[in-house]
Coordinates of C-alpha atoms in Angstrom, one line a residue:
I1 CA 2.5 -9.2 12.3
D2 CA 2.1 -5.8 13.9
S3 CA -0.4 -3.6 12.2
D4 CA 1.2 -0.4 13.6
E5 CA 4.5 -1.5 12.1
S6 CA 2.8 -2.2 8.8
V7 CA 1.3 1.3 8.7
A8 CA 4.8 2.8 9.6
L9 CA 6.4 0.9 6.7
L10 CA 3.6 2.1 4.4
K11 CA 4.4 5.7 5.5
I12 CA 8.1 5.2 4.7
A13 CA 7.2 3.9 1.2
L14 CA 4.9 7.0 0.7
E15 CA 7.5 9.4 2.0
E16 CA 10.2 7.9 -0.2
R17 CA 7.9 7.6 -3.2
L18 CA 8.9 4.0 -3.7
V19 CA 5.5 2.8 -5.0
D20 CA 3.1 4.2 -7.6
F21 CA 0.0 2.1 -6.6
Y22 CA -0.8 0.3 -3.4
K23 CA -2.9 -2.8 -2.8
I24 CA -3.9 -3.2 0.8
G25 CA -5.1 -6.5 2.1
A26 CA -5.4 -8.8 5.1
V27 CA -2.8 -11.5 5.9
S28 CA -3.7 -14.7 4.2
G29 CA -3.1 -18.2 5.6
M30 CA -2.0 -17.0 9.0
Q31 CA -4.0 -16.8 12.3
V32 CA -3.3 -13.2 13.5
D33 CA -4.8 -11.1 16.2
I34 CA -5.3 -7.7 14.5
D35 CA -8.0 -5.1 14.9
W36 CA -8.8 -4.9 11.2
E37 CA -11.0 -1.8 11.6
A38 CA -8.2 0.1 13.3
F39 CA -5.6 -1.1 10.7
L40 CA -7.7 -0.2 7.7
S41 CA -8.7 3.2 9.2
A42 CA -5.0 4.0 9.8
A43 CA -3.9 2.8 6.4
I44 CA -6.6 4.8 4.6
A45 CA -5.7 8.0 6.6
T46 CA -2.0 7.5 5.8
L47 CA -2.6 6.8 2.1
N48 CA -5.0 9.8 1.8
A49 CA -2.6 12.1 3.5
Y50 CA -0.1 11.5 0.6
D51 CA -2.8 11.5 -2.0
A52 CA -1.8 7.9 -3.0
K53 CA -3.6 5.7 -5.4
Y54 CA -4.7 2.5 -3.8
Y55 CA -7.0 -0.5 -3.8
V56 CA -8.3 -2.3 -0.7
K57 CA -8.8 -6.0 -1.3
E58 CA -12.2 -7.6 -0.8
E59 CA -11.2 -9.8 2.1
L60 CA -10.0 -6.8 4.1
R61 CA -13.1 -4.8 3.3
A62 CA -15.2 -7.7 4.7
L63 CA -13.1 -7.8 7.9
A64 CA -13.4 -4.0 8.4
P65 CA -16.8 -3.0 7.0
K66 CA -17.0 0.3 9.0
A67 CA -13.6 1.6 7.8
A68 CA -14.3 0.2 4.3
S69 CA -17.5 2.3 4.0
A70 CA -15.3 5.4 3.6
L71 CA -13.7 4.0 0.4
T72 CA -14.5 5.4 -3.0
R73 CA -15.5 3.1 -5.9
E74 CA -12.0 3.5 -7.4
Q75 CA -10.5 2.2 -4.1
T76 CA -12.6 -0.9 -4.2
D77 CA -12.5 -1.6 -8.0
M78 CA -9.4 -3.6 -8.9
D79 CA -9.5 -2.3 -12.5
A80 CA -9.9 1.4 -11.6
Y81 CA -6.1 2.0 -11.7
P82 CA -4.7 -0.6 -14.2
V83 CA -1.0 -1.1 -13.6
P84 CA 0.9 -2.0 -16.7
A85 CA 2.6 -5.3 -16.8
F86 CA 6.3 -5.2 -16.0
Q87 CA 8.5 -4.8 -19.1
L88 CA 12.1 -4.3 -19.8
S89 CA 13.0 -0.9 -20.9
T90 CA 14.5 -0.2 -24.4
T91 CA 17.9 0.0 -22.7
G92 CA 17.5 -3.5 -21.2
Q93 CA 17.3 -2.2 -17.7
K94 CA 14.5 -3.5 -15.5
N95 CA 13.8 -0.1 -13.9
E96 CA 14.9 3.1 -15.6
R97 CA 13.2 5.2 -13.0
K98 CA 15.1 4.8 -9.8
P99 CA 14.7 6.5 -6.4
P100 CA 17.3 9.3 -5.8
H101 CA 18.9 7.2 -3.1
P102 CA 18.6 3.6 -1.8
P103 CA 15.4 3.0 0.2
P104 CA 15.9 3.3 4.0
R105 CA 16.2 0.3 6.1
Y106 CA 13.4 -0.1 8.7
D107 CA 14.8 -0.6 12.1
G108 CA 11.6 -0.1 14.1
T109 CA 12.4 3.3 15.4
R110 CA 10.4 5.5 13.0

């Protein structure tokens, strides 16, 4: 796992407006060598630059307390931005709101 690549993918999702609400966390169940403070700082800066709604999971906040100290209550409260459960639309389609074009493929060059 490359934290810079993760932030780059996050930026693509933000630019393309692919996601309404983000949950940011640490990798579970894997031994990884990541500077969590740097990762969370970069993720917060990227999300804030796009005025995105997001929640930072408790485990990541514990791994990066300095960066986490900049978070608002809403960004640390899982219930602050309730996301409705997935439902089929009245037309039977899973997603009526679709991006204007297919999402870009990440090839590592952005």
